[in-house]
CSV table of C-alpha atoms in Angstrom, one decimal:
chain,number,residue,atom,x,y,z
A,1318,MET,CA,2.3,27.6,-10.9
A,1319,ASP,CA,-0.4,28.8,-8.6
A,1320,GLN,CA,0.4,30.8,-5.5
A,1321,LYS,CA,1.7,29.2,-2.4
A,1322,PRO,CA,-1.1,27.8,-0.2
A,1323,SER,CA,-1.4,29.2,3.3
A,1324,LYS,CA,-0.3,27.3,6.4
A,1325,LEU,CA,-3.8,26.5,7.4
A,1326,ARG,CA,-4.6,25.1,4.0
A,1327,VAL,CA,-1.5,22.9,4.1
A,1328,PHE,CA,-2.8,21.4,7.3
A,1329,LEU,CA,-6.5,21.2,6.5
A,1330,ASP,CA,-6.4,20.0,2.9
A,1331,PRO,CA,-5.2,16.4,3.7
A,1332,LEU,CA,-8.0,16.2,6.3
A,1333,PHE,CA,-10.8,16.3,3.8
A,1334,LYS,CA,-10.2,17.7,0.3
A,1335,ALA,CA,-7.1,15.6,-0.3
A,1336,ASN,CA,-7.6,12.8,2.2
A,1337,PRO,CA,-4.9,10.3,1.6
A,1338,LEU,CA,-7.2,7.3,1.9
A,1339,PHE,CA,-10.6,8.5,0.8
A,1340,VAL,CA,-9.6,10.8,-2.0
A,1341,MET,CA,-6.1,9.7,-3.1
A,1342,VAL,CA,-6.8,6.0,-2.4
A,1343,LEU,CA,-3.3,5.4,-1.0
A,1344,GLY,CA,-2.3,3.3,1.9
A,1345,THR,CA,-5.1,0.8,1.4
A,1346,CYS,CA,-3.2,-2.2,2.8
A,1347,PRO,CA,-3.0,-1.2,6.4
A,1348,ALA,CA,-6.4,0.5,6.1
A,1349,LEU,CA,-8.0,-2.9,5.4
A,1350,ALA,CA,-5.7,-5.0,7.6
A,1351,VAL,CA,-5.9,-3.2,10.9
A,1352,THR,CA,-9.5,-2.0,10.8
A,1353,THR,CA,-11.0,-5.1,12.4
A,1354,SER,CA,-11.0,-3.3,15.7
A,1355,PHE,CA,-11.4,0.4,16.5
A,1356,GLU,CA,-8.6,0.5,19.0
A,1357,SER,CA,-5.9,-0.9,16.7
A,1358,ALA,CA,-7.0,1.4,13.9
A,1359,ILE,CA,-6.5,4.4,16.2
A,1360,GLY,CA,-3.2,3.0,17.4
A,1361,MET,CA,-2.0,2.5,13.8
A,1362,GLY,CA,-3.1,6.0,13.0
A,1363,ILE,CA,-1.0,7.4,15.8
A,1364,LEU,CA,2.1,5.4,14.8
A,1365,PHE,CA,1.6,6.5,11.2
A,1366,THR,CA,1.3,10.1,12.2
A,1367,PHE,CA,4.5,9.8,14.2
A,1368,VAL,CA,6.4,8.3,11.2
A,1369,ILE,CA,5.1,10.7,8.6
A,1370,PHE,CA,5.6,13.8,10.8
A,1371,PHE,CA,9.2,13.0,11.6
A,1372,SER,CA,10.2,11.8,8.2
A,1373,ASN,CA,8.7,14.9,6.6
A,1374,LEU,CA,10.6,17.0,9.2
A,1375,ILE,CA,14.0,15.4,8.6
A,1376,ILE,CA,13.6,15.2,4.8
A,1377,SER,CA,12.6,18.9,4.5
A,1378,LEU,CA,15.6,19.8,6.7
A,1379,LEU,CA,17.9,17.8,4.5
A,1380,ARG,CA,16.3,18.8,1.2
A,1381,LYS,CA,19.1,21.1,0.1
A,1382,ILE,CA,21.8,18.6,1.1
A,1383,ILE,CA,20.5,15.4,-0.5
A,1384,PRO,CA,21.7,15.1,-4.1
A,1385,ASP,CA,18.9,14.7,-6.5
A,1386,GLU,CA,20.1,11.4,-8.0
A,1387,ILE,CA,20.2,9.4,-4.8
A,1388,ARG,CA,17.2,11.0,-3.1
A,1389,THR,CA,15.0,7.8,-3.1
A,1390,PRO,CA,17.6,5.8,-1.2
A,1391,CYS,CA,18.0,8.6,1.3
A,1392,TYR,CA,14.2,8.9,1.9
A,1393,ILE,CA,14.0,5.1,2.4
A,1394,VAL,CA,16.7,5.2,5.0
A,1395,VAL,CA,15.1,8.1,6.9
A,1396,ILE,CA,11.7,6.5,6.8
A,1397,ALA,CA,13.0,3.1,7.8
A,1398,THR,CA,14.9,4.7,10.7
A,1399,PHE,CA,11.7,6.2,12.1
A,1400,VAL,CA,9.8,3.0,11.6
A,1401,THR,CA,12.4,1.2,13.6
A,1402,VAL,CA,12.1,3.8,16.3
A,1403,VAL,CA,8.3,3.4,16.3
A,1404,LYS,CA,8.7,-0.4,16.4
A,1405,LEU,CA,11.0,-0.3,19.4
A,1406,LEU,CA,8.8,2.3,21.3
A,1407,SER,CA,5.5,0.5,20.6
A,1408,SER,CA,6.9,-2.9,21.5
A,1409,THR,CA,8.1,-1.5,24.8
A,1410,PHE,CA,5.3,0.8,25.9
A,1411,LEU,CA,2.3,-0.6,24.0
A,1412,PRO,CA,3.0,-4.3,23.6
A,1413,GLU,CA,-0.7,-5.2,23.1
A,1414,LEU,CA,-1.1,-2.8,20.3
A,1415,TYR,CA,2.2,-3.9,18.8
A,1416,SER,CA,1.2,-7.6,18.7
A,1417,SER,CA,-2.3,-6.8,17.3
A,1418,LEU,CA,-0.8,-4.7,14.5
A,1419,GLY,CA,1.8,-7.4,13.8
A,1420,VAL,CA,3.8,-7.0,10.6
A,1421,PHE,CA,2.0,-3.9,9.6
A,1422,VAL,CA,4.2,-1.7,11.8
A,1423,SER,CA,7.2,-2.7,9.7
A,1424,LEU,CA,5.2,-2.2,6.5
A,1425,LEU,CA,4.9,1.5,7.3
A,1426,VAL,CA,8.3,1.6,5.5
A,1427,VAL,CA,6.7,0.9,2.2
A,1428,ASN,CA,3.5,2.9,2.9
A,1429,CYS,CA,2.8,4.9,-0.3
A,1430,ILE,CA,1.7,7.9,1.6
A,1431,VAL,CA,4.9,8.4,3.6
A,1432,LEU,CA,7.1,8.0,0.6
A,1433,GLY,CA,4.7,10.0,-1.6
A,1434,ARG,CA,4.6,13.0,0.8
A,1435,ALA,CA,8.4,12.8,1.1
A,1436,GLU,CA,8.8,12.9,-2.7
A,1437,ALA,CA,6.0,15.3,-3.5
A,1438,PHE,CA,6.0,17.7,-0.6
A,1439,ALA,CA,8.8,17.6,1.9
A,1440,SER,CA,11.5,17.6,-0.7
A,1441,GLN,CA,10.3,21.0,-2.0
A,1442,ASN,CA,8.8,22.9,0.9
A,1443,THR,CA,9.9,24.6,4.1
A,1444,VAL,CA,10.3,22.7,7.4
A,1445,VAL,CA,7.2,24.2,9.0
A,1446,ASP,CA,5.0,23.5,6.0
A,1447,SER,CA,6.3,19.9,5.8
A,1448,MET,CA,5.6,19.4,9.5
A,1449,LEU,CA,2.1,20.7,9.0
A,1450,ASP,CA,1.6,18.6,5.9
A,1451,GLY,CA,2.8,15.5,7.8
A,1452,LEU,CA,0.5,16.2,10.7
A,1453,GLY,CA,-2.4,16.9,8.4
A,1454,ASN,CA,-1.9,13.7,6.5
A,1455,GLY,CA,-1.5,11.7,9.7
A,1456,VAL,CA,-4.7,13.0,11.2
A,1457,GLY,CA,-6.5,12.6,7.9
A,1458,TYR,CA,-5.4,9.0,7.6
A,1459,THR,CA,-6.2,8.3,11.2
A,1460,TRP,CA,-9.8,9.5,11.0
A,1461,ALA,CA,-10.3,7.7,7.8
A,1462,ILE,CA,-9.2,4.3,9.1
A,1463,ALA,CA,-11.0,4.9,12.4
A,1464,ALA,CA,-14.2,5.5,10.5
A,1465,ILE,CA,-13.8,2.3,8.5
A,1466,ALA,CA,-12.9,0.4,11.8
A,1467,LEU,CA,-16.0,1.8,13.4
A,1468,VAL,CA,-18.3,0.4,10.7
A,1469,ARG,CA,-16.5,-2.9,10.6
A,1470,GLU,CA,-16.4,-3.5,14.4
A,1471,VAL,CA,-19.9,-2.3,15.1
A,1472,LEU,CA,-21.4,-4.4,12.3
A,1473,GLY,CA,-19.0,-7.3,12.6
A,1474,ALA,CA,-18.8,-7.8,16.3
A,1475,GLY,CA,-21.7,-5.7,17.6
A,1476,THR,CA,-19.5,-4.0,20.0
A,1477,LEU,CA,-17.0,-1.1,20.1
A,1478,THR,CA,-13.9,-1.5,22.2
A,1479,PHE,CA,-12.3,1.8,23.2
A,1480,GLY,CA,-11.0,1.6,26.7
A,1481,LYS,CA,-14.2,-0.2,27.7
A,1482,VAL,CA,-16.7,-2.2,25.7
A,1483,PHE,CA,-19.8,-0.5,24.3
A,1484,THR,CA,-22.4,-2.8,23.0
A,1485,PHE,CA,-24.4,-1.7,19.9
A,1486,ILE,CA,-26.0,-4.9,18.8
A,1487,PRO,CA,-27.4,-6.7,21.8
A,1488,LYS,CA,-27.7,-10.4,22.1
A,1489,VAL,CA,-31.3,-11.4,21.5
A,1490,THR,CA,-33.6,-14.3,22.5
A,1491,LEU,CA,-35.4,-15.7,19.6
A,1492,PRO,CA,-38.4,-17.7,20.8
A,1493,ILE,CA,-38.5,-20.1,17.8
A,1494,LEU,CA,-34.9,-21.1,18.1
A,1495,SER,CA,-34.4,-20.8,21.9
A,1496,GLY,CA,-35.0,-24.4,22.6
A,1497,TYR,CA,-32.5,-25.3,19.8
A,1498,THR,CA,-29.0,-24.0,20.9
A,1499,GLY,CA,-29.6,-21.6,23.7
A,1500,SER,CA,-31.1,-18.2,24.2
A,1501,ASP,CA,-28.4,-15.8,23.2
A,1502,PHE,CA,-28.2,-15.0,19.5
A,1503,SER,CA,-26.0,-12.3,18.1
A,1504,LEU,CA,-27.3,-10.4,15.2
A,1505,ALA,CA,-23.8,-9.1,14.3
A,1506,MET,CA,-22.4,-10.1,10.9
A,1507,PRO,CA,-18.9,-11.6,11.2
A,1508,LEU,CA,-18.5,-11.1,7.4
A,1509,PHE,CA,-17.5,-7.5,8.2
A,1510,LYS,CA,-14.7,-8.6,10.4
A,1511,SER,CA,-13.4,-11.1,7.8
A,1512,SER,CA,-11.1,-10.1,5.0
A,1513,ALA,CA,-13.9,-9.7,2.5
A,1514,GLY,CA,-15.7,-7.2,4.7
A,1515,GLY,CA,-12.8,-4.8,4.6
A,1516,PHE,CA,-12.9,-4.6,0.8
A,1517,LEU,CA,-16.7,-4.2,0.8
A,1518,VAL,CA,-16.7,-1.4,3.4
A,1519,LEU,CA,-13.9,0.6,1.7
A,1520,GLY,CA,-15.5,0.1,-1.7
A,1521,PHE,CA,-18.9,1.4,-0.5
A,1522,ALA,CA,-17.2,4.3,1.4
A,1523,LEU,CA,-15.4,5.4,-1.8
A,1524,ALA,CA,-18.6,5.1,-3.8
A,1525,ILE,CA,-20.5,7.3,-1.3
A,1526,ILE,CA,-17.7,9.9,-1.5
A,1527,ALA,CA,-17.8,9.8,-5.3
A,1528,ALA,CA,-21.6,10.2,-5.2
A,1529,ILE,CA,-21.3,13.2,-3.0
A,1530,ASN,CA,-18.7,14.7,-5.3
A,1531,ASN,CA,-20.8,14.1,-8.4
A,1532,TYR,CA,-23.7,15.8,-6.7
A,1533,LYS,CA,-21.6,18.8,-5.8
A,1534,ASP,CA,-20.2,19.0,-9.3
A,1535,LYS,CA,-23.7,18.9,-10.8
A,1536,LYS,CA,-24.9,21.7,-8.4
A,1537,ALA,CA,-21.9,23.9,-9.2
A,1538,LYS,CA,-22.5,23.4,-12.9
A,1539,GLU,CA,-26.2,24.3,-12.6
A,1540,LYS,CA,-25.3,27.3,-10.6
A,1541,ALA,CA,-22.8,28.5,-13.1
A,1542,ARG,CA,-25.3,28.0,-15.9
A,1543,ALA,CA,-28.0,29.9,-14.1
A,1544,GLU,CA,-25.6,32.8,-13.5
A,1545,ARG,CA,-24.6,32.8,-17.1
A,1546,ALA,CA,-28.2,32.9,-18.1
A,1547,ALA,CA,-28.9,35.7,-15.7
A,1548,ALA,CA,-25.9,37.7,-17.0
A,1549,ALA,CA,-27.1,37.2,-20.6
A,1550,LYS,CA,-30.5,38.4,-19.7
A,1551,GLY,CA,-29.0,41.5,-18.0
A,1552,GLY,CA,-26.9,42.1,-21.1
A,1553,ASN,CA,-30.1,42.1,-23.3
A,1554,ASN,CA,-31.8,44.6,-21.1
B,687,MET,CA,32.7,-7.4,22.4
B,688,GLY,CA,31.4,-4.3,24.2
B,689,THR,CA,28.6,-2.0,23.4
B,690,VAL,CA,30.8,0.1,21.1
B,691,GLY,CA,31.5,-3.0,19.0
B,692,TYR,CA,27.9,-3.7,18.5
B,693,VAL,CA,27.2,-0.1,17.5
B,694,VAL,CA,30.1,-0.1,15.1
B,695,ILE,CA,28.9,-3.4,13.5
B,696,ALA,CA,25.3,-2.0,13.2
B,697,ILE,CA,26.5,1.2,11.6
B,698,ALA,CA,28.8,-0.7,9.3
B,699,ILE,CA,25.9,-3.0,8.1
B,700,ILE,CA,23.7,0.0,7.4
B,701,VAL,CA,26.5,1.9,5.6
B,702,VAL,CA,27.3,-1.1,3.4
B,703,LEU,CA,23.7,-1.6,2.5
B,704,VAL,CA,23.1,2.0,1.7
B,705,ALA,CA,26.2,2.1,-0.4
B,706,LEU,CA,25.1,-1.1,-2.2
B,707,PHE,CA,21.7,0.5,-2.8
B,708,THR,CA,23.1,3.8,-4.0
B,709,ILE,CA,25.5,2.1,-6.4
B,710,SER,CA,22.8,-0.1,-7.9
B,711,PHE,CA,20.3,2.8,-8.0
B,712,VAL,CA,22.7,5.0,-9.9
B,713,ALA,CA,23.7,2.2,-12.2
B,714,TYR,CA,20.0,1.5,-12.9
B,715,VAL,CA,19.1,5.1,-13.6
B,716,LYS,CA,22.2,5.8,-15.7
B,717,THR,CA,21.6,2.8,-18.0
B,718,PRO,CA,19.5,3.9,-20.9
B,719,ALA,CA,16.3,2.0,-21.5
B,720,PRO,CA,16.2,-0.2,-24.6
B,721,ALA,CA,14.8,1.4,-27.7
B,722,GLY,CA,11.0,1.6,-27.7
B,723,CYS,CA,10.7,1.4,-23.9
B,724,GLU,CA,11.3,5.0,-22.8
B,725,ALA,CA,9.5,6.4,-19.9
B,726,GLY,CA,5.7,6.5,-20.3
B,727,LYS,CA,5.7,4.7,-23.7
B,728,GLY,CA,4.6,1.3,-24.6
B,729,PRO,CA,1.2,-0.5,-24.3
B,730,ASN,CA,1.9,-1.4,-20.7
B,731,CYS,CA,1.6,2.2,-19.5
B,732,GLU,CA,-1.7,3.1,-21.1
B,733,ASN,CA,-4.1,1.7,-18.6
B,734,CYS,CA,-1.9,1.8,-15.5
B,735,GLU,CA,-3.1,4.0,-12.6
B,736,VAL,CA,-0.3,3.5,-10.1
B,737,VAL,CA,0.2,7.1,-8.9
B,738,SER,CA,3.4,6.4,-7.2
B,739,CYS,CA,5.0,5.2,-10.4
B,740,ARG,CA,7.8,7.5,-11.6
B,741,PHE,CA,6.4,7.2,-15.2
B,742,TYR,CA,3.0,8.4,-14.1
B,743,ALA,CA,4.1,12.0,-13.7
B,744,SER,CA,5.5,12.1,-17.2
B,745,ALA,CA,2.3,10.5,-18.6
B,746,GLU,CA,0.3,13.1,-16.8
B,747,GLU,CA,2.4,15.9,-18.2
B,748,ARG,CA,1.9,14.5,-21.7
B,749,GLU,CA,-1.8,14.4,-21.1
B,750,ARG,CA,-1.9,18.0,-20.0
B,751,LYS,CA,0.1,19.2,-23.0
B,752,LYS,CA,-2.2,17.3,-25.3
B,753,ARG,CA,-5.2,19.0,-23.6
B,754,GLN,CA,-3.5,22.4,-23.8
B,755,GLU,CA,-2.9,22.0,-27.5
B,756,ALA,CA,-6.4,21.0,-28.1
B,757,ASN,CA,-7.6,24.0,-26.2
B,758,SER,CA,-5.4,26.5,-28.0
B,759,GLY,CA,-6.5,24.9,-31.3
B,760,GLU,CA,-10.1,25.5,-30.4
B,761,LYS,CA,-9.4,29.1,-29.5
B,762,GLY,CA,-7.5,29.6,-32.8
B,763,ASN,CA,-10.6,28.5,-34.7
C,537,MET,CA,8.3,-37.8,1.4
C,538,GLN,CA,6.3,-36.2,4.1
C,539,TYR,CA,8.5,-33.1,3.8
C,540,ILE,CA,7.8,-32.8,0.0
C,541,VAL,CA,4.1,-33.2,0.6
C,542,SER,CA,4.0,-30.6,3.3
C,543,PHE,CA,6.0,-28.3,1.1
C,544,ILE,CA,3.5,-28.6,-1.7
C,545,LEU,CA,0.6,-28.2,0.7
C,546,ALA,CA,2.2,-25.1,2.2
C,547,ILE,CA,2.5,-23.6,-1.2
C,548,VAL,CA,-1.2,-24.3,-1.9
C,549,SER,CA,-2.2,-22.9,1.4
C,550,TYR,CA,-0.3,-19.7,0.9
C,551,MET,CA,-1.5,-19.4,-2.7
C,552,VAL,CA,-5.2,-19.8,-2.3
C,553,ILE,CA,-6.3,-20.2,1.3
C,554,ASP,CA,-4.2,-17.5,2.9
C,555,ASN,CA,-4.0,-15.5,-0.3
C,556,VAL,CA,-1.6,-12.5,-0.2
C,557,ILE,CA,-4.1,-9.9,-1.5
C,558,LEU,CA,-7.5,-11.2,-0.5
C,559,SER,CA,-6.7,-12.4,3.0
C,560,ARG,CA,-3.4,-11.0,4.1
C,561,TYR,CA,-4.0,-7.6,2.4
C,562,PHE,CA,-0.5,-7.2,1.0
C,563,GLY,CA,0.0,-5.3,-2.2
C,564,ILE,CA,-3.4,-3.9,-2.7
C,565,CYS,CA,-2.1,-0.6,-4.2
C,566,SER,CA,-0.5,-2.4,-7.2
C,567,PHE,CA,-3.5,-4.7,-7.4
C,568,ILE,CA,-5.9,-1.9,-7.9
C,569,GLY,CA,-3.6,0.2,-10.0
C,570,VAL,CA,-2.6,-2.4,-12.6
C,571,GLY,CA,-5.6,-4.6,-12.8
C,572,ASN,CA,-6.9,-3.3,-16.1
C,573,LYS,CA,-5.1,-5.3,-18.7
C,574,ILE,CA,-4.2,-8.9,-18.7
C,575,LYS,CA,-0.7,-8.3,-20.1
C,576,SER,CA,0.3,-5.7,-17.6
C,577,ALA,CA,-1.2,-7.7,-14.8
C,578,LEU,CA,1.0,-10.7,-15.7
C,579,GLY,CA,4.0,-8.4,-16.1
C,580,MET,CA,3.5,-7.0,-12.6
C,581,GLY,CA,2.9,-10.5,-11.2
C,582,LEU,CA,6.1,-11.8,-12.7
C,583,ALA,CA,8.1,-8.9,-11.5
C,584,VAL,CA,6.8,-9.4,-7.9
C,585,THR,CA,7.5,-13.1,-8.2
C,586,ALA,CA,11.1,-12.6,-9.2
C,587,VAL,CA,11.8,-10.0,-6.5
C,588,THR,CA,10.0,-11.9,-3.8
C,589,LEU,CA,11.9,-15.2,-4.5
C,590,ILE,CA,15.3,-13.5,-4.6
C,591,ALA,CA,14.6,-11.4,-1.6
C,592,ALA,CA,13.4,-14.4,0.5
C,593,LEU,CA,16.5,-16.3,-0.6
C,594,VAL,CA,18.8,-13.5,0.4
C,595,CYS,CA,17.1,-12.2,3.6
C,596,TRP,CA,16.6,-15.5,5.4
C,597,PRO,CA,20.4,-16.3,5.7
C,598,LEU,CA,21.1,-12.7,6.3
C,599,TYR,CA,18.8,-12.6,9.3
C,600,ASN,CA,19.6,-16.0,10.8
C,601,PHE,CA,23.3,-16.0,10.2
C,602,ILE,CA,24.3,-12.4,10.7
C,603,LEU,CA,21.6,-10.4,12.6
C,604,VAL,CA,20.6,-13.0,15.1
C,605,PRO,CA,24.2,-14.0,16.2
C,606,ALA,CA,25.1,-10.3,16.4
C,607,ASN,CA,22.0,-9.7,18.5
C,608,MET,CA,20.7,-7.1,16.1
C,609,GLU,CA,17.2,-8.3,15.4
C,610,TYR,CA,15.8,-4.8,15.9
C,611,MET,CA,17.5,-3.7,12.6
C,612,GLU,CA,15.5,-6.2,10.5
C,613,THR,CA,13.2,-3.7,8.9
C,614,ILE,CA,15.8,-1.3,7.8
C,615,VAL,CA,18.1,-4.1,6.6
C,616,PHE,CA,15.3,-5.8,4.7
C,617,ILE,CA,14.0,-2.7,2.9
C,618,LEU,CA,17.5,-1.8,1.8
C,619,VAL,CA,18.2,-5.3,0.6
C,620,ILE,CA,14.9,-5.4,-1.3
C,621,ALA,CA,15.5,-2.0,-2.8
C,622,SER,CA,19.0,-2.9,-3.9
C,623,LEU,CA,17.8,-6.2,-5.4
C,624,VAL,CA,15.1,-4.4,-7.3
C,625,GLN,CA,17.6,-2.0,-8.8
C,626,MET,CA,20.1,-4.7,-9.6
C,627,VAL,CA,17.5,-6.9,-11.3
C,628,GLY,CA,16.3,-3.9,-13.2
C,629,PHE,CA,19.9,-3.1,-14.2
C,630,PHE,CA,20.6,-6.5,-15.6
C,631,ILE,CA,17.2,-6.7,-17.4
C,632,LYS,CA,17.8,-3.3,-18.9
C,633,LYS,CA,21.3,-4.4,-20.1
C,634,LYS,CA,20.6,-7.9,-21.3
C,635,SER,CA,17.1,-8.5,-22.4
C,636,ILE,CA,14.8,-6.1,-24.3
C,637,SER,CA,11.9,-8.5,-24.4
C,638,LEU,CA,12.1,-9.1,-20.6
C,639,TYR,CA,12.3,-5.3,-20.1
C,640,LYS,CA,9.2,-4.8,-22.1
C,641,THR,CA,7.2,-7.3,-20.1
C,642,LEU,CA,8.3,-6.5,-16.6
C,643,GLY,CA,11.0,-3.9,-16.6
C,644,ILE,CA,8.7,-0.9,-16.2
C,645,TYR,CA,7.0,-2.5,-13.2
C,646,LEU,CA,10.3,-3.1,-11.3
C,647,PRO,CA,10.6,0.4,-9.8
C,648,LEU,CA,7.1,-0.1,-8.3
C,649,ILE,CA,8.1,-3.3,-6.5
C,650,THR,CA,10.2,-1.6,-3.8
C,651,THR,CA,7.1,0.0,-2.4
C,652,ASN,CA,5.0,-3.2,-2.9
C,653,CYS,CA,4.1,-4.4,0.6
C,654,ALA,CA,3.9,-8.0,-0.6
C,655,VAL,CA,7.7,-8.4,-0.8
C,656,LEU,CA,8.5,-6.9,2.5
C,657,GLY,CA,5.5,-8.6,4.2
C,658,VAL,CA,6.6,-12.0,3.0
C,659,VAL,CA,10.2,-11.4,4.1
C,660,GLU,CA,9.2,-10.2,7.5
C,661,ASN,CA,6.8,-13.2,8.0
C,662,ASN,CA,9.6,-15.6,7.0
C,663,MET,CA,11.7,-14.7,10.0
C,664,ALA,CA,9.6,-16.9,12.2
C,665,TYR,CA,9.8,-19.9,9.8
C,666,ASP,CA,12.5,-22.4,8.9
C,667,PHE,CA,14.1,-22.2,5.5
C,668,GLY,CA,11.8,-24.7,3.7
C,669,ARG,CA,8.7,-23.1,4.9
C,670,SER,CA,10.0,-19.6,4.1
C,671,MET,CA,10.7,-20.7,0.5
C,672,ALA,CA,7.2,-22.2,0.4
C,673,ASN,CA,5.8,-18.9,1.7
C,674,ALA,CA,7.7,-16.9,-1.0
C,675,LEU,CA,6.7,-19.2,-3.8
C,676,GLY,CA,3.1,-19.6,-2.8
C,677,THR,CA,2.6,-16.0,-2.1
C,678,SER,CA,3.9,-14.9,-5.5
C,679,LEU,CA,1.9,-17.6,-7.3
C,680,GLY,CA,-1.2,-16.4,-5.4
C,681,PHE,CA,-0.4,-12.8,-6.4
C,682,ILE,CA,-0.2,-13.7,-10.1
C,683,LEU,CA,-3.4,-15.8,-9.8
C,684,VAL,CA,-5.5,-13.1,-8.2
C,685,ILE,CA,-4.1,-10.2,-10.2
C,686,PHE,CA,-4.8,-12.2,-13.4
C,687,LEU,CA,-8.4,-13.1,-12.4
C,688,PHE,CA,-9.0,-9.6,-11.4
C,689,ALA,CA,-7.8,-8.2,-14.8
C,690,CYS,CA,-10.1,-10.6,-16.6
C,691,ILE,CA,-13.1,-9.4,-14.4
C,692,ARG,CA,-12.2,-5.7,-14.9
C,693,ILE,CA,-12.2,-6.1,-18.7
C,694,ARG,CA,-15.9,-7.1,-18.4
C,695,LEU,CA,-16.5,-4.3,-15.9
C,696,GLU,CA,-15.3,-1.7,-18.4
C,697,GLY,CA,-18.3,-2.1,-20.7
C,698,SER,CA,-20.9,-2.7,-18.0
C,699,ASN,CA,-23.6,-0.2,-17.1
C,700,LEU,CA,-22.6,0.9,-13.6
C,701,PRO,CA,-23.9,3.7,-11.4
C,702,LYS,CA,-21.6,6.6,-12.0
C,703,ALA,CA,-20.4,6.7,-8.3
C,704,PHE,CA,-19.2,3.1,-8.5
C,705,LYS,CA,-17.0,3.5,-11.6
C,706,GLY,CA,-13.3,2.9,-11.1
C,707,VAL,CA,-11.9,2.1,-7.7
C,708,PRO,CA,-15.1,1.5,-5.7
C,709,ILE,CA,-16.3,-1.3,-7.9
C,710,ALA,CA,-12.8,-2.8,-8.1
C,711,LEU,CA,-12.8,-3.0,-4.3
C,712,ILE,CA,-16.2,-4.6,-4.2
C,713,VAL,CA,-15.2,-7.1,-6.8
C,714,ALA,CA,-12.1,-7.9,-4.7
C,715,GLY,CA,-14.4,-8.3,-1.7
C,716,LEU,CA,-16.6,-10.8,-3.6
C,717,MET,CA,-13.4,-12.6,-4.7
C,718,ALA,CA,-12.3,-12.8,-1.1
C,719,ILE,CA,-15.6,-14.4,-0.2
C,720,VAL,CA,-15.1,-17.0,-3.0
C,721,PHE,CA,-11.5,-17.7,-1.8
C,722,MET,CA,-12.8,-18.2,1.8
C,723,GLY,CA,-14.7,-21.2,0.4
C,724,LEU,CA,-11.4,-22.7,-0.7
C,725,GLY,CA,-10.3,-22.9,2.9
C,726,GLY,CA,-11.6,-26.5,3.1
C,727,ILE,CA,-9.2,-28.1,0.6
C,728,VAL,CA,-6.3,-28.5,3.0
C,729,ASP,CA,-6.5,-29.4,6.6
C,730,LEU,CA,-3.9,-26.9,7.7
C,731,GLY,CA,-4.0,-27.8,11.4
C,732,SER,CA,-3.0,-31.4,10.8
C,733,TRP,CA,0.0,-30.3,8.8
C,734,GLY,CA,1.1,-27.7,11.4
C,735,LEU,CA,0.7,-24.9,9.0
C,736,ILE,CA,-1.4,-22.5,11.1
């Protein structure tokens, strides 16, 4: 068993090094379903952060009371309670967001990340650590789905809606076709907004991350080899 | 029926369901698996990568032990 | 007659046009995790089918005859997840007791089904439908799940030996293949005129 990680590490690790979506590849269902628009992805991220923060908090508070044998039922009840709270709150205060997320608010109950963090972290760590872990995972997941939504919305619709509409791909006039159906042609690719586009964007994102990691590993290995060679040389002298 | 009645019914439903779940959960866990199907065994587990599976941890543990044994064997040689 | 035809068309539409994995994005975790061997893919698919059908059968009356009259629709999520989780454990219990061969094919996947979004997603969607349509939804969705997970397993066997760039090995290429399958399934959208049958 290695030594206990510091509070800062507990919070920062899920942001990049152990990102729930990009590194652990968990919670892919909402990551693909709600990322057609940037706004709903951010909204989903906030709701997700709320649920994982409070479920981690309660589960770590109760970790000594819950008998080991029935811990899964207890976790499910705690998580489902907070999902219901989130559902009621968002349908009252953010009705637009609630209707755009649809059934995926309810599906937070079966989100692998929430249950996984409850089982793997909150059931064994202190309250403060669990809260930080929940917050870190929430923020890490939020930026991950926001990044995917950014790519999908900008490429798929040509615009980015966040409060107001920013246009990235302007409508163009094509001289050859203008007499044909009108003068405004969008160069956006609706494929990225369709269901197939989600898979493709996430697949390429994971491939890019794997490529970066491979490159880093290679560099580290080369460095270690060079150091070993230098040490051997020193030893000979 | 007043507000109190609704709250009582809601809590009763939840309690009944949780009890049902707990009983079936304990019954399931306590029942021994048929011979040859113990956790992490069998051809079905070999290629599965579902991290949230409760057998995954045991499979990982096995893998690590295997690796450790291999390492210690190398050192012995 | 018209009812039977629309029932069959609804099943077809939920199975291929509005496919559970490729277009509704339910159950992707298990789709990516299991899709390596045809046998395990089928086992997973059958387990999902069994639980989805029973859950849909139990939850629809529960919602419409108990929660709605008692004005407690807000409890649907917590009630459904508890019902599904109990069902999974009960089915697992009986399979463990009664049938070794069944346990070997789908028993070990049952604990995973509780956290499979396909089951809860279907049950939640069904609350807006009448009984016939919700059964069609459950049946079509689970058939679609088996279909896609089986096709995907077949493709992944071929991928295993292929000469891929190192960065794409594993999950990334699986997602890209799923994306291409989604494009193919989009083309199937034309086989049923959903609007005329009131299925949209």
